[in-house]
Amino acid sequence: MKLMKKSGRRGTEVINDLLCSKVPSPTGELLPDMKDLPFYEVVVEKQDDGAYLVTGNMKHFPGRPFIVTAKEFLDILSKAK
């Protein structure tokens, strides 16, 4: 409640924003650990924005160019400079 009062937004506005938030489309992908599926679906949905999924466990995800290890992501960042 304090957050809503501080921001000046009414509770109905906050709830409406949450209800209108985009939910990633289901990919139909079956992963070895299905608890990873929400992360995978978000990164698939955000491919137009150049999103990456950074993981320490590559075997939990299908081989896709946007799924990388932390070292690979650091390499990508340093090349982008």
mmCIF file with all atom_site columns, C-alpha atoms in Angstrom:
data_model
loop_
_atom_site.group_PDB
_atom_site.id
_atom_site.type_symbol
_atom_site.label_atom_id
_atom_site.label_alt_id
_atom_site.label_comp_id
_atom_site.label_asym_id
_atom_site.label_entity_id
_atom_site.label_seq_id
_atom_site.pdbx_PDB_ins_code
_atom_site.Cartn_x
_atom_site.Cartn_y
_atom_site.Cartn_z
_atom_site.occupancy
_atom_site.B_iso_or_equiv
_atom_site.pdbx_formal_charge
_atom_site.auth_seq_id
_atom_site.auth_comp_id
_atom_site.auth_asym_id
_atom_site.auth_atom_id
_atom_site.pdbx_PDB_model_num
ATOM 1  C CA . MET A 1 1  ? 0.000  0.000   0.000   1.00 0.00 ? 1  MET A CA 1
ATOM 2  C CA . LYS A 1 2  ? 2.766  2.457   0.811   1.00 0.00 ? 2  LYS A CA 1
ATOM 3  C CA . LEU A 1 3  ? 4.266  1.955   -2.658  1.00 0.00 ? 3  LEU A CA 1
ATOM 4  C CA . MET A 1 4  ? 0.977  2.836   -4.327  1.00 0.00 ? 4  MET A CA 1
ATOM 5  C CA . LYS A 1 5  ? 0.516  5.910   -2.138  1.00 0.00 ? 5  LYS A CA 1
ATOM 6  C CA . LYS A 1 6  ? 4.071  7.115   -2.782  1.00 0.00 ? 6  LYS A CA 1
ATOM 7  C CA . SER A 1 7  ? 3.767  6.710   -6.523  1.00 0.00 ? 7  SER A CA 1
ATOM 8  C CA . GLY A 1 8  ? 0.366  8.379   -6.552  1.00 0.00 ? 8  GLY A CA 1
ATOM 9  C CA . ARG A 1 9  ? -1.145 5.479   -8.477  1.00 0.00 ? 9  ARG A CA 1
ATOM 10 C CA . ARG A 1 10 ? -4.406 3.938   -7.460  1.00 0.00 ? 10 ARG A CA 1
ATOM 11 C CA . GLY A 1 11 ? -4.563 0.206   -6.786  1.00 0.00 ? 11 GLY A CA 1
ATOM 12 C CA . THR A 1 12 ? -6.818 -0.324  -9.797  1.00 0.00 ? 12 THR A CA 1
ATOM 13 C CA . GLU A 1 13 ? -4.193 1.237   -12.078 1.00 0.00 ? 13 GLU A CA 1
ATOM 14 C CA . VAL A 1 14 ? -1.509 -1.098  -10.752 1.00 0.00 ? 14 VAL A CA 1
ATOM 15 C CA . ILE A 1 15 ? -3.758 -4.138  -11.134 1.00 0.00 ? 15 ILE A CA 1
ATOM 16 C CA . ASN A 1 16 ? -4.735 -3.085  -14.662 1.00 0.00 ? 16 ASN A CA 1
ATOM 17 C CA . ASP A 1 17 ? -1.060 -2.748  -15.626 1.00 0.00 ? 17 ASP A CA 1
ATOM 18 C CA . LEU A 1 18 ? -0.377 -6.241  -14.294 1.00 0.00 ? 18 LEU A CA 1
ATOM 19 C CA . LEU A 1 19 ? -3.339 -7.724  -16.157 1.00 0.00 ? 19 LEU A CA 1
ATOM 20 C CA . CYS A 1 20 ? -2.285 -6.062  -19.413 1.00 0.00 ? 20 CYS A CA 1
ATOM 21 C CA . SER A 1 21 ? 1.324  -7.239  -19.141 1.00 0.00 ? 21 SER A CA 1
ATOM 22 C CA . LYS A 1 22 ? 2.382  -9.431  -22.008 1.00 0.00 ? 22 LYS A CA 1
ATOM 23 C CA . VAL A 1 23 ? 2.861  -13.079 -21.154 1.00 0.00 ? 23 VAL A CA 1
ATOM 24 C CA . PRO A 1 24 ? 5.367  -14.960 -23.324 1.00 0.00 ? 24 PRO A CA 1
ATOM 25 C CA . SER A 1 25 ? 3.868  -17.254 -25.924 1.00 0.00 ? 25 SER A CA 1
ATOM 26 C CA . PRO A 1 26 ? 4.256  -20.952 -25.162 1.00 0.00 ? 26 PRO A CA 1
ATOM 27 C CA . THR A 1 27 ? 7.093  -22.459 -27.184 1.00 0.00 ? 27 THR A CA 1
ATOM 28 C CA . GLY A 1 28 ? 6.005  -26.072 -26.870 1.00 0.00 ? 28 GLY A CA 1
ATOM 29 C CA . GLU A 1 29 ? 9.624  -26.875 -26.020 1.00 0.00 ? 29 GLU A CA 1
ATOM 30 C CA . LEU A 1 30 ? 10.261 -29.764 -23.628 1.00 0.00 ? 30 LEU A CA 1
ATOM 31 C CA . LEU A 1 31 ? 13.275 -29.104 -21.441 1.00 0.00 ? 31 LEU A CA 1
ATOM 32 C CA . PRO A 1 32 ? 15.100 -31.587 -19.204 1.00 0.00 ? 32 PRO A CA 1
ATOM 33 C CA . ASP A 1 33 ? 14.236 -29.354 -16.233 1.00 0.00 ? 33 ASP A CA 1
ATOM 34 C CA . MET A 1 34 ? 10.814 -27.843 -16.905 1.00 0.00 ? 34 MET A CA 1
ATOM 35 C CA . LYS A 1 35 ? 11.376 -25.279 -14.139 1.00 0.00 ? 35 LYS A CA 1
ATOM 36 C CA . ASP A 1 36 ? 13.661 -23.563 -16.687 1.00 0.00 ? 36 ASP A CA 1
ATOM 37 C CA . LEU A 1 37 ? 10.834 -23.158 -19.212 1.00 0.00 ? 37 LEU A CA 1
ATOM 38 C CA . PRO A 1 38 ? 9.669  -19.656 -18.138 1.00 0.00 ? 38 PRO A CA 1
ATOM 39 C CA . PHE A 1 39 ? 13.199 -18.290 -18.600 1.00 0.00 ? 39 PHE A CA 1
ATOM 40 C CA . TYR A 1 40 ? 13.489 -19.928 -22.006 1.00 0.00 ? 40 TYR A CA 1
ATOM 41 C CA . GLU A 1 41 ? 10.086 -18.640 -23.151 1.00 0.00 ? 41 GLU A CA 1
ATOM 42 C CA . VAL A 1 42 ? 10.888 -15.071 -22.097 1.00 0.00 ? 42 VAL A CA 1
ATOM 43 C CA . VAL A 1 43 ? 14.180 -15.033 -24.001 1.00 0.00 ? 43 VAL A CA 1
ATOM 44 C CA . VAL A 1 44 ? 12.520 -16.543 -27.092 1.00 0.00 ? 44 VAL A CA 1
ATOM 45 C CA . GLU A 1 45 ? 9.832  -13.835 -26.914 1.00 0.00 ? 45 GLU A CA 1
ATOM 46 C CA . LYS A 1 46 ? 12.479 -11.105 -26.613 1.00 0.00 ? 46 LYS A CA 1
ATOM 47 C CA . GLN A 1 47 ? 14.650 -12.162 -29.560 1.00 0.00 ? 47 GLN A CA 1
ATOM 48 C CA . ASP A 1 48 ? 13.760 -8.966  -31.439 1.00 0.00 ? 48 ASP A CA 1
ATOM 49 C CA . ASP A 1 49 ? 15.495 -7.095  -28.602 1.00 0.00 ? 49 ASP A CA 1
ATOM 50 C CA . GLY A 1 50 ? 18.629 -9.235  -28.830 1.00 0.00 ? 50 GLY A CA 1
ATOM 51 C CA . ALA A 1 51 ? 18.025 -11.034 -25.527 1.00 0.00 ? 51 ALA A CA 1
ATOM 52 C CA . TYR A 1 52 ? 20.310 -13.786 -24.249 1.00 0.00 ? 52 TYR A CA 1
ATOM 53 C CA . LEU A 1 53 ? 19.737 -16.527 -21.743 1.00 0.00 ? 53 LEU A CA 1
ATOM 54 C CA . VAL A 1 54 ? 22.890 -16.827 -19.634 1.00 0.00 ? 54 VAL A CA 1
ATOM 55 C CA . THR A 1 55 ? 23.225 -20.180 -17.913 1.00 0.00 ? 55 THR A CA 1
ATOM 56 C CA . GLY A 1 56 ? 25.768 -22.323 -16.169 1.00 0.00 ? 56 GLY A CA 1
ATOM 57 C CA . ASN A 1 57 ? 23.968 -25.445 -17.282 1.00 0.00 ? 57 ASN A CA 1
ATOM 58 C CA . MET A 1 58 ? 23.858 -25.605 -21.082 1.00 0.00 ? 58 MET A CA 1
ATOM 59 C CA . LYS A 1 59 ? 22.551 -29.163 -21.078 1.00 0.00 ? 59 LYS A CA 1
ATOM 60 C CA . HIS A 1 60 ? 19.211 -27.922 -19.688 1.00 0.00 ? 60 HIS A CA 1
ATOM 61 C CA . PHE A 1 61 ? 18.475 -25.952 -22.868 1.00 0.00 ? 61 PHE A CA 1
ATOM 62 C CA . PRO A 1 62 ? 18.361 -26.672 -26.596 1.00 0.00 ? 62 PRO A CA 1
ATOM 63 C CA . GLY A 1 63 ? 21.352 -25.523 -28.625 1.00 0.00 ? 63 GLY A CA 1
ATOM 64 C CA . ARG A 1 64 ? 20.415 -22.016 -29.727 1.00 0.00 ? 64 ARG A CA 1
ATOM 65 C CA . PRO A 1 65 ? 22.748 -19.074 -30.434 1.00 0.00 ? 65 PRO A CA 1
ATOM 66 C CA . PHE A 1 66 ? 21.016 -16.929 -27.798 1.00 0.00 ? 66 PHE A CA 1
ATOM 67 C CA . ILE A 1 67 ? 21.690 -19.436 -24.993 1.00 0.00 ? 67 ILE A CA 1
ATOM 68 C CA . VAL A 1 68 ? 25.191 -18.809 -23.702 1.00 0.00 ? 68 VAL A CA 1
ATOM 69 C CA . THR A 1 69 ? 27.466 -19.346 -20.736 1.00 0.00 ? 69 THR A CA 1
ATOM 70 C CA . ALA A 1 70 ? 28.607 -16.424 -18.581 1.00 0.00 ? 70 ALA A CA 1
ATOM 71 C CA . LYS A 1 71 ? 32.012 -16.435 -20.310 1.00 0.00 ? 71 LYS A CA 1
ATOM 72 C CA . GLU A 1 72 ? 30.412 -16.398 -23.752 1.00 0.00 ? 72 GLU A CA 1
ATOM 73 C CA . PHE A 1 73 ? 28.197 -13.498 -22.708 1.00 0.00 ? 73 PHE A CA 1
ATOM 74 C CA . LEU A 1 74 ? 31.193 -11.524 -21.429 1.00 0.00 ? 74 LEU A CA 1
ATOM 75 C CA . ASP A 1 75 ? 32.900 -12.148 -24.774 1.00 0.00 ? 75 ASP A CA 1
ATOM 76 C CA . ILE A 1 76 ? 29.795 -10.868 -26.586 1.00 0.00 ? 76 ILE A CA 1
ATOM 77 C CA . LEU A 1 77 ? 29.760 -7.745  -24.439 1.00 0.00 ? 77 LEU A CA 1
ATOM 78 C CA . SER A 1 78 ? 33.447 -7.012  -24.973 1.00 0.00 ? 78 SER A CA 1
ATOM 79 C CA . LYS A 1 79 ? 33.057 -7.386  -28.772 1.00 0.00 ? 79 LYS A CA 1
ATOM 80 C CA . ALA A 1 80 ? 30.119 -4.946  -28.704 1.00 0.00 ? 80 ALA A CA 1
ATOM 81 C CA . LYS A 1 81 ? 32.279 -2.105  -27.320 1.00 0.00 ? 81 LYS A CA 1
#
